[in-house]
PDB file of C-alpha atoms and ligand atoms in Angstrom:
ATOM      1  CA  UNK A   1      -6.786  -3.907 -21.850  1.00 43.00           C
ATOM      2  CA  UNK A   2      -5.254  -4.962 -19.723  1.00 55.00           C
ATOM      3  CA  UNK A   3      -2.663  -7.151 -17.487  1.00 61.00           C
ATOM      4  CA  UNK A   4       0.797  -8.164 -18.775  1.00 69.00           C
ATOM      5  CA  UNK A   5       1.676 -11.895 -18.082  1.00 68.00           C
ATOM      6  CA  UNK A   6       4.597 -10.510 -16.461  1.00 79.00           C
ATOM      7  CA  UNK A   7       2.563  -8.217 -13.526  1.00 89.00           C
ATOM      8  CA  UNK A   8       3.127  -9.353 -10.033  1.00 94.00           C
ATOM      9  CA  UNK A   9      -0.364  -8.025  -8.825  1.00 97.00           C
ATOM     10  CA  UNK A  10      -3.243  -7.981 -10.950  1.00 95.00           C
ATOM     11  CA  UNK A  11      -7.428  -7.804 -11.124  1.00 96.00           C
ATOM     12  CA  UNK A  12      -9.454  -8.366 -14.012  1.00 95.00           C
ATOM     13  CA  UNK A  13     -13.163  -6.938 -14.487  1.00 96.00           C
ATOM     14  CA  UNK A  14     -13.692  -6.237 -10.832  1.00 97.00           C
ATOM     15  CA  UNK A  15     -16.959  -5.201  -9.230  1.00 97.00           C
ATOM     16  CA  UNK A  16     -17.603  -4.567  -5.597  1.00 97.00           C
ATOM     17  CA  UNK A  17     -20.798  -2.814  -4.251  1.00 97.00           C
ATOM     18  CA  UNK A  18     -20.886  -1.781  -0.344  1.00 95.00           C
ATOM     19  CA  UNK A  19     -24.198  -2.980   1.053  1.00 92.00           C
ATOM     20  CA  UNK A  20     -25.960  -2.783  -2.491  1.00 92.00           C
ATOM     21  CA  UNK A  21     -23.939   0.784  -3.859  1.00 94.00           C
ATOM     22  CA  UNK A  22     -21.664   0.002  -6.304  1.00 95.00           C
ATOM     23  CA  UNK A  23     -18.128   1.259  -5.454  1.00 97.00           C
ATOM     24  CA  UNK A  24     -16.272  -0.418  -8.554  1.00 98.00           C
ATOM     25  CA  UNK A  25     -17.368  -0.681 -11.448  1.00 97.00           C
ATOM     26  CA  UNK A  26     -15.292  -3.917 -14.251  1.00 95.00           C
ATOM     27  CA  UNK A  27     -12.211  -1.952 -13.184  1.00 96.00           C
ATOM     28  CA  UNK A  28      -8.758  -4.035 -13.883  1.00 95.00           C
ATOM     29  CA  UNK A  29      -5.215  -3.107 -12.873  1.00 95.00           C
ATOM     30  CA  UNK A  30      -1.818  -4.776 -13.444  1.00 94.00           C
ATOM     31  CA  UNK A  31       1.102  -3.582 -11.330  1.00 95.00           C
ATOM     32  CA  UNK A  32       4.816  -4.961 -12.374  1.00 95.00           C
ATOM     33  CA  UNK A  33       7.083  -5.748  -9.329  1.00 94.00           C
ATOM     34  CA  UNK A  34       9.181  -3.474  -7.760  1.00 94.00           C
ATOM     35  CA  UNK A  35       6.701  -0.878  -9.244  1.00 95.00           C
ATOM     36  CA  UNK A  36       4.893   2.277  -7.205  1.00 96.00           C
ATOM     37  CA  UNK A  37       1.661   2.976  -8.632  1.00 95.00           C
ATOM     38  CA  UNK A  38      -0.633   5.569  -7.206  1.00 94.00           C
ATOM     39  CA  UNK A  39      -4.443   5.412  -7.558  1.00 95.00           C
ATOM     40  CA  UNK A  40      -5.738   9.024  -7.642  1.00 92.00           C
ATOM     41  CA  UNK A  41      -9.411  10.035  -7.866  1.00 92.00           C
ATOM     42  CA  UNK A  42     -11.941  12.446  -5.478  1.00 91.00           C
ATOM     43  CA  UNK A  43     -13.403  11.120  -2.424  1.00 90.00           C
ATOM     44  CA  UNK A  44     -16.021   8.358  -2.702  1.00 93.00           C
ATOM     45  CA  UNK A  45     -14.622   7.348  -6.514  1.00 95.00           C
ATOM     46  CA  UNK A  46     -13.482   3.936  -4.875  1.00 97.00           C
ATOM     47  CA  UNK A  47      -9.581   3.692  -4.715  1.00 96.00           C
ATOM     48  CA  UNK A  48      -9.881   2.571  -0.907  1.00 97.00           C
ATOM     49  CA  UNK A  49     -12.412  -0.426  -2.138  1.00 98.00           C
ATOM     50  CA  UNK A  50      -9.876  -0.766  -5.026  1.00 98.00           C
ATOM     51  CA  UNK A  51      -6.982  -1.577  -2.691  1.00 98.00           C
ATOM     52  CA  UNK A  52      -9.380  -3.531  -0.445  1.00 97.00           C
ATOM     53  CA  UNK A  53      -9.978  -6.250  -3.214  1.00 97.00           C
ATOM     54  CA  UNK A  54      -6.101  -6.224  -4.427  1.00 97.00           C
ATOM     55  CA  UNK A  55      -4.909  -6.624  -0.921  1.00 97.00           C
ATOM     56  CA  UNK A  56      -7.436  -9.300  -0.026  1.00 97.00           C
ATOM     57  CA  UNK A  57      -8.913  -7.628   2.206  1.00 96.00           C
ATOM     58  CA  UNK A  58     -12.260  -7.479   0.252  1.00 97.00           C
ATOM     59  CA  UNK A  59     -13.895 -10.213  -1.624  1.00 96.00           C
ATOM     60  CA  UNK A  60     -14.893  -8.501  -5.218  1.00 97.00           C
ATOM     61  CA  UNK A  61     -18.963  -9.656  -5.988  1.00 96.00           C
ATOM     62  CA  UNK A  62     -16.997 -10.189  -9.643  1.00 96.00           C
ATOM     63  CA  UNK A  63     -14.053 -10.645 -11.356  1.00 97.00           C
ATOM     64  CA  UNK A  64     -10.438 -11.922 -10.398  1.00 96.00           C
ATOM     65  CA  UNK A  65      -7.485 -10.748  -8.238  1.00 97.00           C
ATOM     66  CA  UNK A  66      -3.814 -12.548  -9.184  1.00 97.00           C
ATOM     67  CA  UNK A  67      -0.985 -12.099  -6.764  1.00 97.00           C
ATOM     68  CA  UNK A  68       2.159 -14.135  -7.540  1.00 94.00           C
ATOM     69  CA  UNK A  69      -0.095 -16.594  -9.209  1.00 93.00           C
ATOM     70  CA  UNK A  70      -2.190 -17.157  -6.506  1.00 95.00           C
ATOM     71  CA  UNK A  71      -6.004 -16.372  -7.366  1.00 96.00           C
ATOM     72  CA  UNK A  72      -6.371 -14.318  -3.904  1.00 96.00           C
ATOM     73  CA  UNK A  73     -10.749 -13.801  -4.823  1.00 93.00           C
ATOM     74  CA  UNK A  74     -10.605 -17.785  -4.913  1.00 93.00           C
ATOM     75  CA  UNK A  75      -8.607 -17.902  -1.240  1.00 96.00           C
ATOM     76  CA  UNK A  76     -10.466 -18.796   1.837  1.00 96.00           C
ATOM     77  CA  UNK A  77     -10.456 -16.030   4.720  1.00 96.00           C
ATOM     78  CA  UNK A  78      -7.619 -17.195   6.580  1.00 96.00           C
ATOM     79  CA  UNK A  79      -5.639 -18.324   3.604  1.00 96.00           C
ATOM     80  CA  UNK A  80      -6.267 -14.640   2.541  1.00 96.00           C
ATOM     81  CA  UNK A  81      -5.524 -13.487   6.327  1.00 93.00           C
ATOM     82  CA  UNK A  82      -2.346 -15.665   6.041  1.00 92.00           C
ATOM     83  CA  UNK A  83      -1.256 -13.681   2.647  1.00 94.00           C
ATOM     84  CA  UNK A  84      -1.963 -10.464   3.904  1.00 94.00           C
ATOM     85  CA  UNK A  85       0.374 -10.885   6.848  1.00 91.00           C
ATOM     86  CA  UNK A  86       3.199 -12.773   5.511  1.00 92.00           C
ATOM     87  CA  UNK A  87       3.718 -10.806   1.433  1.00 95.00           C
ATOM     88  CA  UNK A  88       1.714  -7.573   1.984  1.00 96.00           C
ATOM     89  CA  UNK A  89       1.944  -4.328   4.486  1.00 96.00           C
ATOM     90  CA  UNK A  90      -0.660  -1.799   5.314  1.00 96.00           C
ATOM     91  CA  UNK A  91      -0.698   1.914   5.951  1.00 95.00           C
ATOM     92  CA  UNK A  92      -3.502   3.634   6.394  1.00 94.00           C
ATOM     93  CA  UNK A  93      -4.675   7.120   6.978  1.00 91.00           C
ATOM     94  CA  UNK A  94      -4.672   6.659  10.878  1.00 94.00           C
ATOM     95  CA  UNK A  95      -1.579   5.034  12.227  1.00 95.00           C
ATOM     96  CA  UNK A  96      -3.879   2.236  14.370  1.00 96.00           C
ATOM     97  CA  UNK A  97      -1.170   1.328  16.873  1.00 98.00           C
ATOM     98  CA  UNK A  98      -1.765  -0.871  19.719  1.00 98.00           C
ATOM     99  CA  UNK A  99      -1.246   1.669  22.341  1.00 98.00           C
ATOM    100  CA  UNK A 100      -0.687  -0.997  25.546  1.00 98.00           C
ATOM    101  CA  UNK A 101       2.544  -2.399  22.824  1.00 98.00           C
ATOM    102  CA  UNK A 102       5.756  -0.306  22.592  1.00 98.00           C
ATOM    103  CA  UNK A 103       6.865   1.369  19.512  1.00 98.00           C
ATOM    104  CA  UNK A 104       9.190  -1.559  19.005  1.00 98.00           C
ATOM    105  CA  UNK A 105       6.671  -4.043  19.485  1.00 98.00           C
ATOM    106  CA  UNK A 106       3.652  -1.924  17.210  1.00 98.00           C
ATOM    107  CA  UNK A 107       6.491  -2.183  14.119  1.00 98.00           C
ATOM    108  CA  UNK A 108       7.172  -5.562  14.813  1.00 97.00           C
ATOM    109  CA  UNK A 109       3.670  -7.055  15.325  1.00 96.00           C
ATOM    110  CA  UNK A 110       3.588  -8.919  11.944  1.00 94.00           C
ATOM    111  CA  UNK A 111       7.225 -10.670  12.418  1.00 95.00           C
ATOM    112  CA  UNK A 112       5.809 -11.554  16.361  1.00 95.00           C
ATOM    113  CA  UNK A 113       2.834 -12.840  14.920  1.00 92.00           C
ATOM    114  CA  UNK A 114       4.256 -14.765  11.710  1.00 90.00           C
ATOM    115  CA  UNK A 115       6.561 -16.438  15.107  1.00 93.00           C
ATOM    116  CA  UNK A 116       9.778 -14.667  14.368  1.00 96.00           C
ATOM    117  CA  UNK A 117      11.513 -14.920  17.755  1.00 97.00           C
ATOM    118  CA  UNK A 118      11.480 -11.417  19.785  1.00 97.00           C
ATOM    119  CA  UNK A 119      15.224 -10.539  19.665  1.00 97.00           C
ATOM    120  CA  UNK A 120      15.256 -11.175  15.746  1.00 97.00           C
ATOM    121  CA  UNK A 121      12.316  -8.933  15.551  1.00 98.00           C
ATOM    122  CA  UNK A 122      13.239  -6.259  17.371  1.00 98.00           C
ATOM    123  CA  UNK A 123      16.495  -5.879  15.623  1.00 97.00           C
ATOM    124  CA  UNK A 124      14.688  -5.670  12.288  1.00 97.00           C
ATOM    125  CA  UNK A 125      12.013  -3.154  13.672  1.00 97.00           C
ATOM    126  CA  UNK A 126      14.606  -0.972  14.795  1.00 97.00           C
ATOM    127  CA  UNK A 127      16.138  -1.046  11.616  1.00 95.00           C
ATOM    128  CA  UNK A 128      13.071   0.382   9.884  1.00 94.00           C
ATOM    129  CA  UNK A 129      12.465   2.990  12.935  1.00 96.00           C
ATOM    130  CA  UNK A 130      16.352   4.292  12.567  1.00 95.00           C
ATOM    131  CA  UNK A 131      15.517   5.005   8.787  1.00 90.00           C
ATOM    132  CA  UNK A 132      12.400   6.507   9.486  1.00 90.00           C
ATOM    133  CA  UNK A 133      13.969   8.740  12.294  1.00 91.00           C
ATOM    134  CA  UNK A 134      11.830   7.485  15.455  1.00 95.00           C
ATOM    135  CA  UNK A 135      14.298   5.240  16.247  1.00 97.00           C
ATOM    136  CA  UNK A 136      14.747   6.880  19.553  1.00 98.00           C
ATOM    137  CA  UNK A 137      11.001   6.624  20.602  1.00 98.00           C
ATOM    138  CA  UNK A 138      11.392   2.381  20.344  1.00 98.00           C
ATOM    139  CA  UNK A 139      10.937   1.480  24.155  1.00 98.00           C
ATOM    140  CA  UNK A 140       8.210   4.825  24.276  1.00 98.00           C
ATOM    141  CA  UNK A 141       4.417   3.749  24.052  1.00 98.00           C
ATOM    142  CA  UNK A 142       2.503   5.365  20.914  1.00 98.00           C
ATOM    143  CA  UNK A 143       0.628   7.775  23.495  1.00 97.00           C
ATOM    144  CA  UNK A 144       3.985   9.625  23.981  1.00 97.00           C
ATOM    145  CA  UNK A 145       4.540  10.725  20.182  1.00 97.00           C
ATOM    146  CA  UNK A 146       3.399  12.818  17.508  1.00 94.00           C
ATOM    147  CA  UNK A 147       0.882  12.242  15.162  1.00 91.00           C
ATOM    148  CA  UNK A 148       3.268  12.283  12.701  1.00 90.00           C
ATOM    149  CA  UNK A 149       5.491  10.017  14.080  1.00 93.00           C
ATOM    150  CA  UNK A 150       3.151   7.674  14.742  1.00 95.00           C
ATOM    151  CA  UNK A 151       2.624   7.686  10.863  1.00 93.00           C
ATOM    152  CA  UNK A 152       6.459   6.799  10.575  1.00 93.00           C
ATOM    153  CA  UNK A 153       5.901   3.619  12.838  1.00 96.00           C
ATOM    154  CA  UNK A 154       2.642   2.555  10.797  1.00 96.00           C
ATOM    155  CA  UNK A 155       5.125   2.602   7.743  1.00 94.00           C
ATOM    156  CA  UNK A 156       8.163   0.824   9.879  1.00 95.00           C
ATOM    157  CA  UNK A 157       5.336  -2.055  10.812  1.00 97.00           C
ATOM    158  CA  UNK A 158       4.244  -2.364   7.140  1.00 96.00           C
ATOM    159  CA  UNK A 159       7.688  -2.180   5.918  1.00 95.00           C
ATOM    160  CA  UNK A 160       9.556  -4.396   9.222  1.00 94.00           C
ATOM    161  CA  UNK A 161       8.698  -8.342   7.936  1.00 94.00           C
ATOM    162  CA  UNK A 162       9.802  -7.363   4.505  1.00 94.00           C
ATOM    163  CA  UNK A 163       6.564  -7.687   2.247  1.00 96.00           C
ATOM    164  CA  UNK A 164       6.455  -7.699  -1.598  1.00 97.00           C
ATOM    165  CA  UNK A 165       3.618  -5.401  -1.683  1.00 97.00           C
ATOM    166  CA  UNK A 166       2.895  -2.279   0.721  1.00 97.00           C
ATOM    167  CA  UNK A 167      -0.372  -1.104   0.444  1.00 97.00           C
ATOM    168  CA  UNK A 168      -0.838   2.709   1.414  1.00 96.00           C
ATOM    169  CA  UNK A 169      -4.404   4.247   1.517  1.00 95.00           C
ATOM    170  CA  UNK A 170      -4.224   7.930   1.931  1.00 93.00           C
ATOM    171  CA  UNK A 171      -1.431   7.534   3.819  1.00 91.00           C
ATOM    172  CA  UNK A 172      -0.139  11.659   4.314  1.00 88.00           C
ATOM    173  CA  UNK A 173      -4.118  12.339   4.425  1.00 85.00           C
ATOM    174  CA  UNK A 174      -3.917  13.909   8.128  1.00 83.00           C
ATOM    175  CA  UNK A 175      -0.205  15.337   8.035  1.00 85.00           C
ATOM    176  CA  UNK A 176       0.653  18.802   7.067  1.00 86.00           C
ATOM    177  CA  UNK A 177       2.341  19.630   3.898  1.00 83.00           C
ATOM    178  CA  UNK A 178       5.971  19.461   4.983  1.00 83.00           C
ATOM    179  CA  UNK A 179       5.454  15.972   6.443  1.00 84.00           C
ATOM    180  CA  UNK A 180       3.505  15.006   4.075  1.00 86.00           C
ATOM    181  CA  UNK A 181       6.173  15.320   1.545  1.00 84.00           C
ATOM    182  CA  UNK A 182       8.887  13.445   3.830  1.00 82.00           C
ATOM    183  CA  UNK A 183       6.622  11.288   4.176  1.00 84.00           C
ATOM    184  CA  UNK A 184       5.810  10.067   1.057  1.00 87.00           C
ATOM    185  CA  UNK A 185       9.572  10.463   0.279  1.00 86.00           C
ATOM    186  CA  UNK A 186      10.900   8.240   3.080  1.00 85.00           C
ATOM    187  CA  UNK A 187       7.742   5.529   2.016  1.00 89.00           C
ATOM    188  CA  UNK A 188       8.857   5.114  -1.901  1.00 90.00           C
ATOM    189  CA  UNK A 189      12.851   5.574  -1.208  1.00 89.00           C
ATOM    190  CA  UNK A 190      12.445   2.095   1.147  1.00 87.00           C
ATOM    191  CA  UNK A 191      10.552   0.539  -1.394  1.00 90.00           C
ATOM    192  CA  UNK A 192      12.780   1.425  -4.207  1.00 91.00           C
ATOM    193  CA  UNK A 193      15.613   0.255  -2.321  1.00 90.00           C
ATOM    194  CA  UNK A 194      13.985  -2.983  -1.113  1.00 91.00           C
ATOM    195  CA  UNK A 195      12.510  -3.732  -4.812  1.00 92.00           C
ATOM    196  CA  UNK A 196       9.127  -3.477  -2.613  1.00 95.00           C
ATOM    197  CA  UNK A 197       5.808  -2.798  -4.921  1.00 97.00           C
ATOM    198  CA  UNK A 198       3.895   0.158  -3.724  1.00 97.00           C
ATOM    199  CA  UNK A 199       0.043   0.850  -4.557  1.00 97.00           C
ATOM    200  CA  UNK A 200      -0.999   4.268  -3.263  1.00 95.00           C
ATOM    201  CA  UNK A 201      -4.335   6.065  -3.070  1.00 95.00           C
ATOM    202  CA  UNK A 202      -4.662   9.558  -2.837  1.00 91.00           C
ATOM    203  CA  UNK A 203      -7.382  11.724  -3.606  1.00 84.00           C
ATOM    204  CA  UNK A 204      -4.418  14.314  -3.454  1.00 81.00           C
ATOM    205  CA  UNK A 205      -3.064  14.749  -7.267  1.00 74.00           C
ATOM    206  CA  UNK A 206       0.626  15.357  -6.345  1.00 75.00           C
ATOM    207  CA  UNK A 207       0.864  12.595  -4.406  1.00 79.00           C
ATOM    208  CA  UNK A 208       0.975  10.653  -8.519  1.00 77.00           C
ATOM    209  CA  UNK A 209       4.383  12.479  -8.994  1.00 83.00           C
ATOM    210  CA  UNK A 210       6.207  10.058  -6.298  1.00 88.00           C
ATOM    211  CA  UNK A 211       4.531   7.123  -8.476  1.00 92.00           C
ATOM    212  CA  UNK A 212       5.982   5.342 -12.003  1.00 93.00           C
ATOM    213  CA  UNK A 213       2.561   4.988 -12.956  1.00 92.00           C
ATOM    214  CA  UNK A 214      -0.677   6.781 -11.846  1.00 89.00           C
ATOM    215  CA  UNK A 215      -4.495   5.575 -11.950  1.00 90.00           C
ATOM    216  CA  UNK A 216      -7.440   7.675 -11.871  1.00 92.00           C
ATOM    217  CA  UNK A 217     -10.690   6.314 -10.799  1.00 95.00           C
ATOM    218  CA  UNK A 218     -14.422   8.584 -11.047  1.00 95.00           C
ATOM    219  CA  UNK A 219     -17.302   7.023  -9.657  1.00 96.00           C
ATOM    220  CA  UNK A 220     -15.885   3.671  -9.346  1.00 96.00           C
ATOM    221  CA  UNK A 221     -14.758   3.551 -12.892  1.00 96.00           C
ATOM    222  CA  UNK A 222     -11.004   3.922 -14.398  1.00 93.00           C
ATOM    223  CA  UNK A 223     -10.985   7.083 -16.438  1.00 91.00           C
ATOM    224  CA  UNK A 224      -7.482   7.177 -17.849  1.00 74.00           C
ATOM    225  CA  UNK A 225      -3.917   6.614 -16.892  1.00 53.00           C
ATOM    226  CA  UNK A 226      -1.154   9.005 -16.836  1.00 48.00           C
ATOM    227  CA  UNK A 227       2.805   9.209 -16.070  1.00 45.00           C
ATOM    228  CA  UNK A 228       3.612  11.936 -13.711  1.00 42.00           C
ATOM    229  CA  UNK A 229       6.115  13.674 -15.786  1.00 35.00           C
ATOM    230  CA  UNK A 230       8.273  14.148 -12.713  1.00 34.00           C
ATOM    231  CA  UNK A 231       8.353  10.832 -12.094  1.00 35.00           C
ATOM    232  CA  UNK A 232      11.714   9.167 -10.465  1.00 35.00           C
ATOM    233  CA  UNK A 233      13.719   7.130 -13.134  1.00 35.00           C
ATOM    234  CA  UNK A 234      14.646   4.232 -11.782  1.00 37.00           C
ATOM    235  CA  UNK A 235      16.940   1.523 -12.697  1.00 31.00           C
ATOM    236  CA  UNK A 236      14.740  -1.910 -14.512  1.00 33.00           C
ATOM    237  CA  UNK A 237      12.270   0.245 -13.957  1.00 36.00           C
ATOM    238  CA  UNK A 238      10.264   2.195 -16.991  1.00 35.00           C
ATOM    239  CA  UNK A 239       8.541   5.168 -16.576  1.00 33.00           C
ATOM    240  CA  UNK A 240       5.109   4.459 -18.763  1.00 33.00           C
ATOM    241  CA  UNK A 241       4.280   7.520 -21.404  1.00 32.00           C
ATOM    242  CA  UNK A 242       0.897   8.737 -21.509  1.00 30.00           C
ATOM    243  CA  UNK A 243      -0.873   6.661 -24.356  1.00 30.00           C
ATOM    244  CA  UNK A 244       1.734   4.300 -24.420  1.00 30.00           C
ATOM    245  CA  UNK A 245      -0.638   2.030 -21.952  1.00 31.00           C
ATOM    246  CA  UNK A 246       0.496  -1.233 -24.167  1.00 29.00           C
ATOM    247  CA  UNK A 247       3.843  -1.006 -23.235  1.00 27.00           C
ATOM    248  CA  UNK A 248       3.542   0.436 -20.221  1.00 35.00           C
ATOM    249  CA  UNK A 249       4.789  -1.437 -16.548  1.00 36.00           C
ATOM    250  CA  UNK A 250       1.244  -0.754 -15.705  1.00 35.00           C
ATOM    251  CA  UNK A 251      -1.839  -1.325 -17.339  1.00 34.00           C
ATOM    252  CA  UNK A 252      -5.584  -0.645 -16.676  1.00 34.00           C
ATOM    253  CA  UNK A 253      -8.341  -0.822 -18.391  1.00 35.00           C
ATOM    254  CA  UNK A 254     -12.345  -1.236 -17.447  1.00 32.00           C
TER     255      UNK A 254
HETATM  256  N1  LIG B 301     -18.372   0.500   4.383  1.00 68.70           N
HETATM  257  C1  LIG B 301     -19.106   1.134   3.465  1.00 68.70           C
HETATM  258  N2  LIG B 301     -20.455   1.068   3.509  1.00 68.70           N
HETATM  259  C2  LIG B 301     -21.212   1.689   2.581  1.00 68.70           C
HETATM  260  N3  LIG B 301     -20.694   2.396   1.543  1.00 68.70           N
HETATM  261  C3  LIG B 301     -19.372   2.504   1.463  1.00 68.70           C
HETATM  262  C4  LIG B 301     -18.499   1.881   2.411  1.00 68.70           C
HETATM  263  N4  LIG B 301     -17.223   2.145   2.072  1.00 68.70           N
HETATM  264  C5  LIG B 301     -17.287   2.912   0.957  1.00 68.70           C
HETATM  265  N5  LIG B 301     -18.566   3.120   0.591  1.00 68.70           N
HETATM  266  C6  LIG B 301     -19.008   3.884  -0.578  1.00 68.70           C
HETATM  267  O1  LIG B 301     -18.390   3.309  -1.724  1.00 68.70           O
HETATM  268  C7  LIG B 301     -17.939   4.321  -2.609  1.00 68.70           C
HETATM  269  C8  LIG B 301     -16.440   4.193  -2.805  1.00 68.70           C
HETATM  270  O2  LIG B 301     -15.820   4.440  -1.536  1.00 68.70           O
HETATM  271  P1  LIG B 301     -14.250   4.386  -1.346  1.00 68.70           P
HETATM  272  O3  LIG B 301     -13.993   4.619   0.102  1.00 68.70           O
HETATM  273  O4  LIG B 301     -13.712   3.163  -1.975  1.00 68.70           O
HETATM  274  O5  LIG B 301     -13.787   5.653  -2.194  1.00 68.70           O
HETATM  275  P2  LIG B 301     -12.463   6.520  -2.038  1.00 68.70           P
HETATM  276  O6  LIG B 301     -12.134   7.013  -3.396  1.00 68.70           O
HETATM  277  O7  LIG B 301     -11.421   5.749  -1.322  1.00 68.70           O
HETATM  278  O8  LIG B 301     -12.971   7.714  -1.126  1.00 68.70           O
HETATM  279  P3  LIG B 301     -12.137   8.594  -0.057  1.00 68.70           P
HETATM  280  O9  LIG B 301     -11.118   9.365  -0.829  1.00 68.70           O
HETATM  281  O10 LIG B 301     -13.174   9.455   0.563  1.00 68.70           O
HETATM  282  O11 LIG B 301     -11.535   7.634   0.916  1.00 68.70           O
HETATM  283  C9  LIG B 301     -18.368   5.655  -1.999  1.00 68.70           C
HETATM  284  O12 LIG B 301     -19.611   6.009  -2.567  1.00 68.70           O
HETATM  285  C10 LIG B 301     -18.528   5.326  -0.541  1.00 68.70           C
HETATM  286  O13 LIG B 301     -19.497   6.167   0.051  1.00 68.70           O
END
């Protein structure tokens, strides 16, 4: 076991059952800031219900989720609601934009809604759009673009308020290969240059060589951990060895 007194993020002996199933199984995690750290596994093995609980945005039936020192399993909803909008960012399989908002205003929904004044948010929206190349499409409405880039604005709205933690569940899951790899690429080189902690699912095996450190889960249980050996070396950053789990930036154990 288990978490490192030093891991920004971490759960301890987690359970969560969906309507009586059991999805997770005493499964605990510690991620290290500024780390990416993918959770792999095949469908139905529970990485989306893992991220759920570590973002908040499930209540675990048992054990404990850390963030920063805050005991998010102990929050109430809206203090967990309040967490989720102001440190974390979510992307998702589907892109979910509002499709009456502009591009603009889709990136910079969680700056608008945390009251960051319009002209301050749009300039740091566009920011994120430039660097994800759909700058151009800002004053567009979602309806007008690709699939793909509407995937590129999902990641410029979970990257725009500047969180400590982006959450990504299957996030290339309905892109093609090519795009799935700029993707992925353009998702962990903003978070390694913003020191931003990334925790990935994927039931996609190469998507664990963009990550420091990857997870597997089967059947709701953690079955091992492993080091992509292709893994980006990164300044104060370590690249954990397989079996080396004590030392490692991450550490799991059920
Ligand atoms: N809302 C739900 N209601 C009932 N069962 C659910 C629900 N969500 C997930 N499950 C079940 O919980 C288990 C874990 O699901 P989860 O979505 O966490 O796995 P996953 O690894 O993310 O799968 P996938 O790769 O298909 O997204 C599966 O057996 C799934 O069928």
């Amino acid at each position: 076991m288990v978490t490192a007194p030093e891991d920004l993020l971490w759960a301890r002996g987690l359970h969560y059952e969906h309507e009586g199933s059991p999805a997770l199984l005493d499964v605990s995690v510690g991620v290290r800031e500024g780390e990416i750290v993918s959770v792999t596994g095949p469908r139905g093995s529970g990485k989306s219900t893992l991220l759920g609980c570590l973002s908040g945005r499930l209540v675990p039936g048992r054990g404990e989720v850390w963030f920063d020192g805050v005991p998010v399993h102990g929050l109430t909803a809206s203090a967990r609601e309040r967490l989720r909008r102001g440190r974390f960012g979510w992307v998702g399989s589907e892109p979910h934009l509002l499709p009456e908002l502009t591009v603009w205003e889709n990136a910079a929904l969680p700056l608008l809604l945390s009251g960051t004044g319009r002209r301050e948010a749009r300039r740091r929206a566009g920011e994120w759009l430039d660097r994800l190349d759909v700058g151009e499409f800002a004053r567009s409405r979602p309806g007008a673009l690709l699939h793909a880039q509407r995937q590129r604005v999902a990641i410029a709205r979970a990257l725009a308020h500047s969180p400590t933690v982006v959450f990504a569940d299957e996030p290339t899951a309905r892109l093609h290969q090519g795009e799935r790899t700029r993707v992925l690429r353009t998702l962990t080189t903003a978070a390694r240059s913003h020191r931003i902690t990334v925790v990935l699912a994927s039931h996609d095996a190469r998507v664990a060589g963009v990550a420091d450190r990857s997870v597997m889960l089967v059947d709701g249980r953690r079955v091992g951990a492993e080091a992509p050996s292709d893994a980006p070396a990164t300044a104060g950053r370590t690249a954990g060895k397989p079996g080396s789990e004590g030392r490692a930036p991450c550490s799991l154990s059920t």
